[in-house]
Amino acid sequence: MTARILVVDDVLANVKLLEARLSAEYFDVITALSGAEALTICERAQCDIVLLDVMMPDMDGFEVCRRLKSNPKTHHIPVVMVTALDQASDRVRGLEAGADDFLTKPVSDIALVARVRSLVRLKLMTDELRMRAVTSREIGIENPVLESIADTGRGGRVLLIDDRESSWDRIAGMLSAEHTVDVEPDPAEALFRAADGEYDIVVVSLALQSFDGLRLCSQLRSLDRTRNVPVLAVADADEESARLNRGLEIGVNDYVFRPIDRNELLARARTQVRKKRFTERLRDNVQLSIEAAITDALTGLHNRRYMETHVSTLVEQAIARGKPLAVLVLDIDFFKAINDTHGHDGGDDVLREFAMRLRKSIRGIDLACRFGGEEFVVVMPDTDLGVAAKVAERLRRRIASEPFLIHATGKTVEVTISVGLAGLGGPDDNPTKVLKRADEALYRAKRDGRNRVVAAAA
């Protein structure tokens, strides 16, 4: 797994040292000697991760990080602060500026590579979602990045897994200042609780007395329902660096050392909660874009594209199983006159109400679609022509029995429909033929006076 790493430091010797270490691991390295240069490179989307020195003239690393994280174009780029400052207050300041991680000089090669690889995995996971989010914005769906920039990372649901009461009591007390905290002292129950709890972050003590904390972290990563929940490990000060780096490799997102600094713990938890919410917004955004691609925005029914894709599957399944299938093509009578009299907004009111009545008249397994304009199609699996005719007639009466309200004027309009239906023929039948027969039946219904149901000849 490789990536393009931006190394930012005003001391050329430091830049060259990090460049050599990363290049040896086959990362593509680019460099910048100032914060302003780094901001330009990032805004041009020329890097995947930033290794950022803190102490720089003109613009320090904290300010560079703040600007990166407040810009929608660069908000998603992971930032690792590389600093000689090792006080908890310095780490908190960096985390509050938006930093994703820290490396303290002199930088360990093992720690450097482990952190970079961990963040590369996170970056790759979100990049595909971000690309889809761009497409979503083009069709009018809200940009999730703007919400994420404003997110404080507070108010999350935290599961704390720790089997020492003195330890969990202290950690829970710290986290409760900003989050809702549940404590699970039994590692054997922790997986089930994490899977069922819809948590924003799981905090795991690596000093569990009865279980390997890292193994628990790996199990959290292996379950579908907890795979995307951030894991924050709590490690003893003398924890082996190789073990911590192993934790990063198996999916631990971050860790904090004992004795725990309250502000640092809260800052790291906020960072992970923000990341989770950002990823969830991206996923929700993708789901909305998928729904928009297959749903008619006005009526909420499936659109023609969806129907054309799925009607073939339904017909093939019916033929293979030797089951009946019926297709209804429906058209609102004299719809142009409704538009001319009540305007297009009035016509939209009629279409929405018609779609609602249509849904209530068919089964959940039936496929209802807006074919275009005032024409609709219903595909009914496991339904013979006789039953389909009864459903169509019931729908016709339901439409004609109650006037449709025009919301802007408070007036009502009488609406009727014409329906053509066709059943599946022999094993050589196909969707095009069935739809054509139903459409021809609809034409006969309209020709014979409208407000009627006509079945295609067998």
Short mmCIF file of C-alpha atoms in Angstrom, two decimals:
data_model
loop_
_atom_site.label_atom_id
_atom_site.label_comp_id
_atom_site.label_asym_id
_atom_site.label_seq_id
_atom_site.Cartn_x
_atom_site.Cartn_y
_atom_site.Cartn_z
CA MET A 1 0.00 0.00 0.00
CA THR A 2 1.67 3.21 -1.17
CA ALA A 3 0.73 6.88 -1.12
CA ARG A 4 2.06 10.36 -1.81
CA ILE A 5 3.42 11.92 1.39
CA LEU A 6 4.03 15.65 1.81
CA VAL A 7 6.90 16.42 4.23
CA VAL A 8 6.82 20.01 5.54
CA ASP A 9 9.77 21.42 7.47
CA ASP A 10 11.82 24.60 7.18
CA VAL A 11 15.04 22.69 8.00
CA LEU A 12 16.27 20.98 4.84
CA ALA A 13 18.20 18.31 6.74
CA ASN A 14 15.00 17.19 8.51
CA VAL A 15 13.16 17.07 5.18
CA LYS A 16 15.85 14.94 3.57
CA LEU A 17 15.92 12.53 6.53
CA LEU A 18 12.16 11.87 6.43
CA GLU A 19 12.21 11.72 2.64
CA ALA A 20 14.88 9.00 2.71
CA ARG A 21 13.06 6.94 5.34
CA LEU A 22 9.72 7.06 3.53
CA SER A 23 11.20 6.48 0.09
CA ALA A 24 12.85 3.33 1.43
CA GLU A 25 9.32 2.04 2.17
CA TYR A 26 8.28 2.86 -1.43
CA PHE A 27 6.19 5.92 -0.57
CA ASP A 28 6.14 8.76 -3.09
CA VAL A 29 7.50 11.80 -1.23
CA ILE A 30 7.11 15.48 -2.05
CA THR A 31 8.46 18.29 0.13
CA ALA A 32 7.71 21.84 1.20
CA LEU A 33 9.90 24.25 3.18
CA SER A 34 7.10 26.53 4.42
CA GLY A 35 3.50 26.41 5.55
CA ALA A 36 2.31 28.54 2.64
CA GLU A 37 3.90 26.16 0.13
CA ALA A 38 2.30 23.20 1.90
CA LEU A 39 -1.17 24.78 1.73
CA THR A 40 -0.79 25.32 -2.02
CA ILE A 41 0.27 21.72 -2.62
CA CYS A 42 -2.61 20.36 -0.57
CA GLU A 43 -5.20 22.56 -2.25
CA ARG A 44 -4.07 21.20 -5.59
CA ALA A 45 -4.77 17.68 -4.26
CA GLN A 46 -1.17 16.61 -4.77
CA CYS A 47 -0.74 14.55 -1.59
CA ASP A 48 -2.43 11.88 0.52
CA ILE A 49 -0.87 12.59 3.94
CA VAL A 50 0.97 15.56 5.45
CA LEU A 51 3.91 15.20 7.85
CA LEU A 52 4.01 18.67 9.34
CA ASP A 53 6.73 20.25 11.48
CA VAL A 54 5.39 22.46 14.27
CA MET A 55 8.16 25.02 14.73
CA MET A 56 8.37 27.00 11.49
CA PRO A 57 8.79 30.75 10.85
CA ASP A 58 5.99 32.91 9.40
CA MET A 59 3.33 30.23 9.86
CA ASP A 60 3.73 27.47 12.46
CA GLY A 61 2.41 23.95 12.07
CA PHE A 62 -0.63 24.59 14.28
CA GLU A 63 -1.83 27.35 11.97
CA VAL A 64 -1.14 25.31 8.84
CA CYS A 65 -3.16 22.43 10.30
CA ARG A 66 -6.05 24.72 11.24
CA ARG A 67 -6.20 26.08 7.71
CA LEU A 68 -6.08 22.63 6.15
CA LYS A 69 -8.89 21.34 8.35
CA SER A 70 -11.12 24.39 7.83
CA ASN A 71 -10.87 24.25 4.03
CA PRO A 72 -13.44 21.91 2.36
CA LYS A 73 -10.85 21.09 -0.33
CA THR A 74 -8.25 19.84 2.16
CA HIS A 75 -10.35 18.89 5.21
CA HIS A 76 -10.04 15.16 4.48
CA ILE A 77 -6.21 15.02 4.26
CA PRO A 78 -4.67 13.33 7.35
CA VAL A 79 -2.10 15.49 9.15
CA VAL A 80 0.68 14.11 11.37
CA MET A 81 2.48 16.67 13.51
CA VAL A 82 6.23 16.04 13.75
CA THR A 83 7.62 17.93 16.72
CA ALA A 84 10.25 18.08 19.43
CA LEU A 85 7.54 19.31 21.82
CA ASP A 86 6.51 16.41 24.04
CA GLN A 87 4.20 18.03 26.59
CA ALA A 88 0.57 16.92 26.76
CA SER A 89 -0.49 20.56 26.32
CA ASP A 90 1.34 20.68 22.98
CA ARG A 91 -0.41 17.51 21.79
CA VAL A 92 -3.77 18.90 22.87
CA ARG A 93 -3.11 22.12 20.98
CA GLY A 94 -2.31 20.15 17.85
CA LEU A 95 -5.34 17.89 18.21
CA GLU A 96 -7.58 20.90 18.67
CA ALA A 97 -6.11 22.34 15.47
CA GLY A 98 -7.23 19.13 13.71
CA ALA A 99 -4.09 16.96 13.70
CA ASP A 100 -4.72 13.25 13.24
CA ASP A 101 -1.57 12.03 15.00
CA PHE A 102 1.79 12.99 16.47
CA LEU A 103 5.39 11.90 16.04
CA THR A 104 7.99 13.12 18.52
CA LYS A 105 11.53 13.85 17.36
CA PRO A 106 13.75 11.92 17.03
CA VAL A 107 11.26 9.92 14.98
CA SER A 108 11.40 6.13 15.21
CA ASP A 109 11.40 4.45 11.80
CA ILE A 110 8.95 1.78 12.97
CA ALA A 111 6.56 4.34 14.44
CA LEU A 112 6.79 6.52 11.34
CA VAL A 113 5.90 3.74 8.92
CA ALA A 114 3.17 2.28 11.15
CA ARG A 115 1.40 5.63 11.55
CA VAL A 116 1.67 6.52 7.88
CA ARG A 117 0.33 3.14 6.77
CA SER A 118 -2.53 3.36 9.27
CA LEU A 119 -3.56 6.77 7.95
CA VAL A 120 -3.16 5.67 4.34
CA ARG A 121 -5.71 2.91 4.97
CA LEU A 122 -8.11 5.47 6.43
CA LYS A 123 -7.56 7.83 3.51
CA LEU A 124 -8.17 5.14 0.88
CA MET A 125 -11.36 4.08 2.67
CA THR A 126 -12.83 7.58 2.47
CA ASP A 127 -11.55 8.62 -0.98
CA GLU A 128 -14.06 6.49 -2.90
CA LEU A 129 -16.89 7.85 -0.77
CA ARG A 130 -15.65 11.39 -1.38
CA MET A 131 -15.59 10.85 -5.13
CA ARG A 132 -19.20 9.68 -4.99
CA ALA A 133 -20.06 12.69 -2.84
CA VAL A 134 -18.86 14.98 -5.63
CA THR A 135 -21.31 13.28 -7.99
CA SER A 136 -24.02 13.64 -5.38
CA ARG A 137 -23.48 17.40 -5.13
CA GLU A 138 -23.86 17.65 -8.89
CA ILE A 139 -27.40 16.28 -8.56
CA GLY A 140 -28.24 18.61 -5.70
CA ILE A 141 -27.44 16.56 -2.58
CA GLU A 142 -25.88 18.49 0.30
CA ASN A 143 -22.12 18.51 0.76
CA PRO A 144 -21.26 16.47 3.91
CA VAL A 145 -17.85 18.14 4.29
CA LEU A 146 -19.37 21.44 5.40
CA GLU A 147 -21.18 19.72 8.28
CA SER A 148 -18.00 17.90 9.25
CA ILE A 149 -15.95 21.08 9.45
CA ALA A 150 -18.50 22.52 11.90
CA ASP A 151 -18.70 19.30 13.96
CA THR A 152 -17.21 19.67 17.46
CA GLY A 153 -16.79 15.92 17.99
CA ARG A 154 -18.68 16.15 21.26
CA GLY A 155 -21.84 14.33 22.33
CA GLY A 156 -20.69 10.90 21.17
CA ARG A 157 -21.55 7.47 22.52
CA VAL A 158 -18.47 5.80 24.03
CA LEU A 159 -17.96 2.16 25.03
CA LEU A 160 -15.10 1.79 27.53
CA ILE A 161 -13.69 -1.73 27.86
CA ASP A 162 -11.62 -2.04 31.03
CA ASP A 163 -11.64 -4.75 33.72
CA ARG A 164 -10.06 -2.70 36.52
CA GLU A 165 -12.58 -0.60 38.43
CA SER A 166 -10.10 2.05 39.54
CA SER A 167 -9.02 2.53 35.93
CA TRP A 168 -12.44 2.59 34.28
CA ASP A 169 -13.86 4.87 36.95
CA ARG A 170 -11.14 7.46 36.27
CA ILE A 171 -11.33 7.22 32.45
CA ALA A 172 -15.14 7.26 32.36
CA GLY A 173 -15.14 10.32 34.60
CA MET A 174 -12.89 12.16 32.14
CA LEU A 175 -14.88 11.19 29.05
CA SER A 176 -18.26 11.92 30.65
CA ALA A 177 -17.50 15.63 30.47
CA GLU A 178 -18.27 15.53 26.73
CA HIS A 179 -19.77 12.13 25.90
CA THR A 180 -22.17 9.45 27.07
CA VAL A 181 -20.03 6.60 28.41
CA ASP A 182 -20.93 2.94 28.90
CA VAL A 183 -18.44 0.70 30.74
CA GLU A 184 -17.98 -3.00 29.92
CA PRO A 185 -15.61 -4.80 32.34
CA ASP A 186 -16.03 -8.23 30.72
CA PRO A 187 -14.03 -8.57 27.47
CA ALA A 188 -16.09 -11.64 26.53
CA GLU A 189 -19.23 -9.50 26.47
CA ALA A 190 -17.56 -6.46 24.94
CA LEU A 191 -17.89 -7.58 21.31
CA PHE A 192 -21.62 -8.21 21.61
CA ARG A 193 -22.16 -4.90 23.35
CA ALA A 194 -20.10 -2.99 20.79
CA ALA A 195 -22.01 -4.64 17.93
CA ASP A 196 -25.41 -3.78 19.40
CA GLY A 197 -24.72 -0.34 20.83
CA GLU A 198 -24.18 1.91 17.79
CA TYR A 199 -21.19 3.55 19.46
CA ASP A 200 -19.17 6.43 18.04
CA ILE A 201 -15.91 5.20 19.59
CA VAL A 202 -14.64 2.21 21.56
CA VAL A 203 -11.93 2.82 24.17
CA VAL A 204 -9.96 -0.35 24.96
CA SER A 205 -7.49 -0.83 27.80
CA LEU A 206 -4.49 -2.82 26.56
CA ALA A 207 -3.80 -3.84 30.17
CA LEU A 208 -6.80 -6.16 30.50
CA GLN A 209 -6.12 -8.76 33.18
CA SER A 210 -8.05 -11.63 31.60
CA PHE A 211 -7.74 -10.99 27.86
CA ASP A 212 -5.30 -9.73 25.23
CA GLY A 213 -6.39 -6.17 24.52
CA LEU A 214 -4.95 -6.18 21.00
CA ARG A 215 -6.81 -9.37 20.17
CA LEU A 216 -10.01 -7.67 21.25
CA CYS A 217 -9.16 -4.75 18.96
CA SER A 218 -8.61 -7.12 16.04
CA GLN A 219 -11.95 -8.83 16.75
CA LEU A 220 -13.68 -5.46 16.69
CA ARG A 221 -12.19 -4.91 13.25
CA SER A 222 -13.29 -8.34 12.01
CA LEU A 223 -17.02 -7.87 12.68
CA ASP A 224 -19.15 -6.09 10.07
CA ARG A 225 -21.08 -4.11 12.67
CA THR A 226 -17.98 -2.74 14.43
CA ARG A 227 -15.54 -2.58 11.53
CA ASN A 228 -15.95 1.17 11.06
CA VAL A 229 -16.10 2.19 14.73
CA PRO A 230 -12.93 4.05 15.82
CA VAL A 231 -10.81 2.27 18.43
CA LEU A 232 -8.79 4.30 20.94
CA ALA A 233 -6.33 2.18 22.93
CA VAL A 234 -5.19 3.05 26.44
CA ALA A 235 -1.59 1.89 26.97
CA ASP A 236 0.78 1.88 29.91
CA ALA A 237 3.75 4.23 29.65
CA ASP A 238 6.16 1.27 29.36
CA GLU A 239 4.14 -0.46 26.60
CA GLU A 240 6.45 -1.85 23.92
CA SER A 241 6.49 0.36 20.83
CA ALA A 242 6.45 -2.71 18.58
CA ARG A 243 3.19 -3.83 20.23
CA LEU A 244 1.61 -0.40 19.76
CA ASN A 245 2.68 -0.31 16.13
CA ARG A 246 1.19 -3.76 15.70
CA GLY A 247 -2.03 -2.31 17.07
CA LEU A 248 -2.00 0.38 14.39
CA GLU A 249 -1.50 -2.30 11.74
CA ILE A 250 -4.52 -4.30 12.87
CA GLY A 251 -6.79 -1.25 12.91
CA VAL A 252 -6.37 0.68 16.17
CA ASN A 253 -7.01 4.30 15.23
CA ASP A 254 -5.17 6.04 18.06
CA TYR A 255 -3.80 5.49 21.55
CA VAL A 256 -3.13 7.44 24.73
CA PHE A 257 -0.60 6.67 27.47
CA ARG A 258 -1.06 6.35 31.20
CA PRO A 259 -0.95 8.47 33.28
CA ILE A 260 -3.72 9.93 31.17
CA ASP A 261 -3.94 13.65 30.62
CA ARG A 262 -7.65 14.54 30.70
CA ASN A 263 -7.46 17.19 27.99
CA GLU A 264 -5.46 14.94 25.68
CA LEU A 265 -7.91 12.07 26.13
CA LEU A 266 -10.86 14.33 25.34
CA ALA A 267 -9.10 15.85 22.32
CA ARG A 268 -8.22 12.44 20.88
CA ALA A 269 -11.76 11.17 21.45
CA ARG A 270 -13.22 14.25 19.70
CA THR A 271 -10.94 13.66 16.73
CA GLN A 272 -12.09 10.05 16.32
CA VAL A 273 -15.77 10.92 16.77
CA ARG A 274 -15.49 13.61 14.09
CA LYS A 275 -13.86 11.13 11.70
CA LYS A 276 -16.59 8.57 12.25
CA ARG A 277 -19.33 11.12 11.71
CA PHE A 278 -17.61 12.37 8.56
CA THR A 279 -17.42 8.84 7.16
CA GLU A 280 -21.05 8.18 8.07
CA ARG A 281 -22.13 11.38 6.34
CA LEU A 282 -20.23 10.30 3.23
CA ARG A 283 -21.90 6.88 3.29
CA ASP A 284 -25.34 8.43 3.81
CA ASN A 285 -24.58 10.81 0.96
CA VAL A 286 -23.74 7.89 -1.32
CA GLN A 287 -26.95 6.13 -0.32
CA LEU A 288 -28.95 9.25 -1.11
CA SER A 289 -27.27 9.54 -4.51
CA ILE A 290 -28.11 5.91 -5.26
CA GLU A 291 -31.72 6.48 -4.27
CA ALA A 292 -31.84 9.66 -6.37
CA ALA A 293 -30.57 7.71 -9.37
CA ILE A 294 -33.38 5.15 -9.18
CA THR A 295 -36.25 7.17 -7.68
CA ASP A 296 -38.61 9.67 -9.22
CA ALA A 297 -38.18 12.80 -7.11
CA LEU A 298 -41.78 14.00 -7.46
CA THR A 299 -43.70 10.81 -6.67
CA GLY A 300 -41.18 8.76 -4.70
CA LEU A 301 -41.81 5.79 -6.99
CA HIS A 302 -39.02 4.04 -8.85
CA ASN A 303 -38.09 5.71 -12.12
CA ARG A 304 -37.95 4.39 -15.65
CA ARG A 305 -34.25 3.53 -15.44
CA TYR A 306 -34.84 1.30 -12.42
CA MET A 307 -37.84 -0.35 -14.04
CA GLU A 308 -36.01 -1.14 -17.26
CA THR A 309 -33.22 -2.77 -15.27
CA HIS A 310 -35.39 -4.83 -12.94
CA VAL A 311 -38.32 -5.84 -15.10
CA SER A 312 -35.99 -8.11 -17.06
CA THR A 313 -34.96 -9.87 -13.86
CA LEU A 314 -38.56 -10.33 -12.75
CA VAL A 315 -39.58 -11.74 -16.14
CA GLU A 316 -36.61 -14.12 -16.24
CA GLN A 317 -37.38 -15.35 -12.73
CA ALA A 318 -41.05 -15.91 -13.58
CA ILE A 319 -40.17 -17.90 -16.71
CA ALA A 320 -37.56 -19.97 -14.88
CA ARG A 321 -39.98 -20.82 -12.04
CA GLY A 322 -42.98 -21.32 -14.31
CA LYS A 323 -44.90 -18.62 -12.43
CA PRO A 324 -47.31 -16.00 -13.80
CA LEU A 325 -46.47 -12.31 -14.06
CA ALA A 326 -48.64 -9.34 -15.00
CA VAL A 327 -47.79 -5.84 -16.19
CA LEU A 328 -50.08 -2.81 -15.84
CA VAL A 329 -49.54 0.39 -17.83
CA LEU A 330 -51.55 3.27 -16.38
CA ASP A 331 -52.22 6.73 -17.77
CA ILE A 332 -53.99 9.69 -16.11
CA ASP A 333 -56.80 10.78 -18.42
CA PHE A 334 -56.74 14.34 -19.82
CA PHE A 335 -53.72 15.27 -17.70
CA LYS A 336 -52.81 18.16 -20.02
CA ALA A 337 -56.14 19.79 -19.21
CA ILE A 338 -55.31 19.56 -15.49
CA ASN A 339 -52.00 21.32 -16.11
CA ASP A 340 -53.62 23.96 -18.31
CA THR A 341 -56.35 24.69 -15.74
CA HIS A 342 -54.46 24.43 -12.45
CA GLY A 343 -50.86 25.01 -13.54
CA HIS A 344 -47.92 22.65 -13.27
CA ASP A 345 -47.92 22.88 -9.48
CA GLY A 346 -51.49 21.61 -9.50
CA GLY A 347 -50.48 18.84 -11.88
CA ASP A 348 -47.69 17.88 -9.48
CA ASP A 349 -50.22 17.68 -6.63
CA VAL A 350 -52.24 15.22 -8.69
CA LEU A 351 -49.19 13.10 -9.55
CA ARG A 352 -48.09 12.88 -5.91
CA GLU A 353 -51.55 11.94 -4.69
CA PHE A 354 -51.96 9.42 -7.50
CA ALA A 355 -48.64 7.76 -6.54
CA MET A 356 -49.78 7.50 -2.90
CA ARG A 357 -53.08 5.87 -3.87
CA LEU A 358 -51.23 3.55 -6.24
CA ARG A 359 -48.91 2.35 -3.46
CA LYS A 360 -51.85 1.62 -1.19
CA SER A 361 -53.53 -0.49 -3.88
CA ILE A 362 -50.68 -2.92 -4.59
CA ARG A 363 -48.49 -5.34 -2.63
CA GLY A 364 -45.02 -4.72 -1.29
CA ILE A 365 -43.52 -7.16 -3.81
CA ASP A 366 -45.07 -5.34 -6.78
CA LEU A 367 -42.81 -2.94 -8.67
CA ALA A 368 -44.43 0.49 -9.21
CA CYS A 369 -42.65 3.01 -11.42
CA ARG A 370 -43.27 6.38 -13.00
CA PHE A 371 -42.60 5.65 -16.64
CA GLY A 372 -42.69 9.29 -17.69
CA GLY A 373 -45.07 12.26 -17.52
CA GLU A 374 -48.46 10.95 -16.40
CA GLU A 375 -47.76 7.33 -17.35
CA PHE A 376 -47.00 4.64 -14.78
CA VAL A 377 -46.08 0.95 -14.86
CA VAL A 378 -46.75 -1.75 -12.27
CA VAL A 379 -45.07 -5.17 -12.52
CA MET A 380 -46.80 -7.85 -10.45
CA PRO A 381 -44.88 -11.11 -9.85
CA ASP A 382 -46.81 -14.33 -9.14
CA THR A 383 -50.00 -12.74 -10.48
CA ASP A 384 -52.16 -14.06 -13.32
CA LEU A 385 -54.14 -11.86 -15.67
CA GLY A 386 -57.42 -12.39 -13.81
CA VAL A 387 -56.10 -11.22 -10.47
CA ALA A 388 -54.24 -8.32 -12.11
CA ALA A 389 -57.48 -7.18 -13.76
CA LYS A 390 -59.22 -7.10 -10.36
CA VAL A 391 -56.36 -5.06 -8.85
CA ALA A 392 -56.44 -2.65 -11.79
CA GLU A 393 -60.20 -2.22 -11.53
CA ARG A 394 -59.99 -1.60 -7.78
CA LEU A 395 -57.33 1.06 -8.40
CA ARG A 396 -59.40 2.67 -11.17
CA ARG A 397 -62.38 2.99 -8.84
CA ARG A 398 -60.20 4.32 -6.02
CA ILE A 399 -58.86 7.08 -8.26
CA ALA A 400 -62.26 8.06 -9.60
CA SER A 401 -64.12 7.87 -6.27
CA GLU A 402 -62.48 10.82 -4.52
CA PRO A 403 -61.45 14.17 -6.08
CA PHE A 404 -57.82 15.31 -5.92
CA LEU A 405 -56.96 18.44 -3.93
CA ILE A 406 -55.04 21.31 -5.53
CA HIS A 407 -53.17 22.72 -2.54
CA ALA A 408 -52.46 26.21 -3.86
CA THR A 409 -56.14 27.04 -4.49
CA GLY A 410 -57.96 24.61 -2.24
CA LYS A 411 -59.99 23.44 -5.22
CA THR A 412 -60.47 19.83 -6.21
CA VAL A 413 -60.34 18.09 -9.57
CA GLU A 414 -61.94 14.87 -10.75
CA VAL A 415 -59.35 12.39 -12.02
CA THR A 416 -59.73 9.13 -13.89
CA ILE A 417 -57.22 6.67 -15.30
CA SER A 418 -57.00 4.24 -18.18
CA VAL A 419 -55.21 0.93 -17.64
CA GLY A 420 -53.82 -1.62 -20.05
CA LEU A 421 -52.59 -4.96 -18.75
CA ALA A 422 -50.83 -7.99 -20.13
CA GLY A 423 -49.69 -11.29 -18.72
CA LEU A 424 -46.54 -13.26 -19.35
CA GLY A 425 -46.82 -15.51 -22.37
CA GLY A 426 -44.78 -18.61 -23.14
CA PRO A 427 -41.11 -19.32 -22.37
CA ASP A 428 -40.05 -17.23 -25.37
CA ASP A 429 -41.66 -14.07 -23.98
CA ASN A 430 -39.57 -11.10 -22.91
CA PRO A 431 -40.06 -7.74 -21.14
CA THR A 432 -40.27 -5.74 -24.36
CA LYS A 433 -43.09 -7.89 -25.70
CA VAL A 434 -45.05 -7.86 -22.43
CA LEU A 435 -44.79 -4.08 -22.08
CA LYS A 436 -45.77 -3.61 -25.73
CA ARG A 437 -48.90 -5.73 -25.27
CA ALA A 438 -49.87 -3.81 -22.13
CA ASP A 439 -49.24 -0.51 -23.91
CA GLU A 440 -51.43 -1.58 -26.84
CA ALA A 441 -54.17 -2.52 -24.36
CA LEU A 442 -53.84 0.95 -22.79
CA TYR A 443 -54.23 2.51 -26.24
CA ARG A 444 -57.48 0.57 -26.72
CA ALA A 445 -58.74 1.71 -23.30
CA LYS A 446 -58.14 5.35 -24.23
CA ARG A 447 -59.60 4.88 -27.71
CA ASP A 448 -62.75 3.29 -26.27
CA GLY A 449 -63.50 6.22 -23.99
CA ARG A 450 -60.94 6.20 -21.16
CA ASN A 451 -61.61 5.51 -17.43
CA ARG A 452 -61.49 1.77 -18.02
CA VAL A 453 -59.27 -1.33 -17.77
CA VAL A 454 -58.48 -3.33 -20.89
CA ALA A 455 -56.54 -6.59 -20.95
CA ALA A 456 -54.33 -7.59 -23.86
CA ALA A 457 -55.46 -10.57 -25.91
CA ALA A 458 -53.81 -13.80 -24.76
#
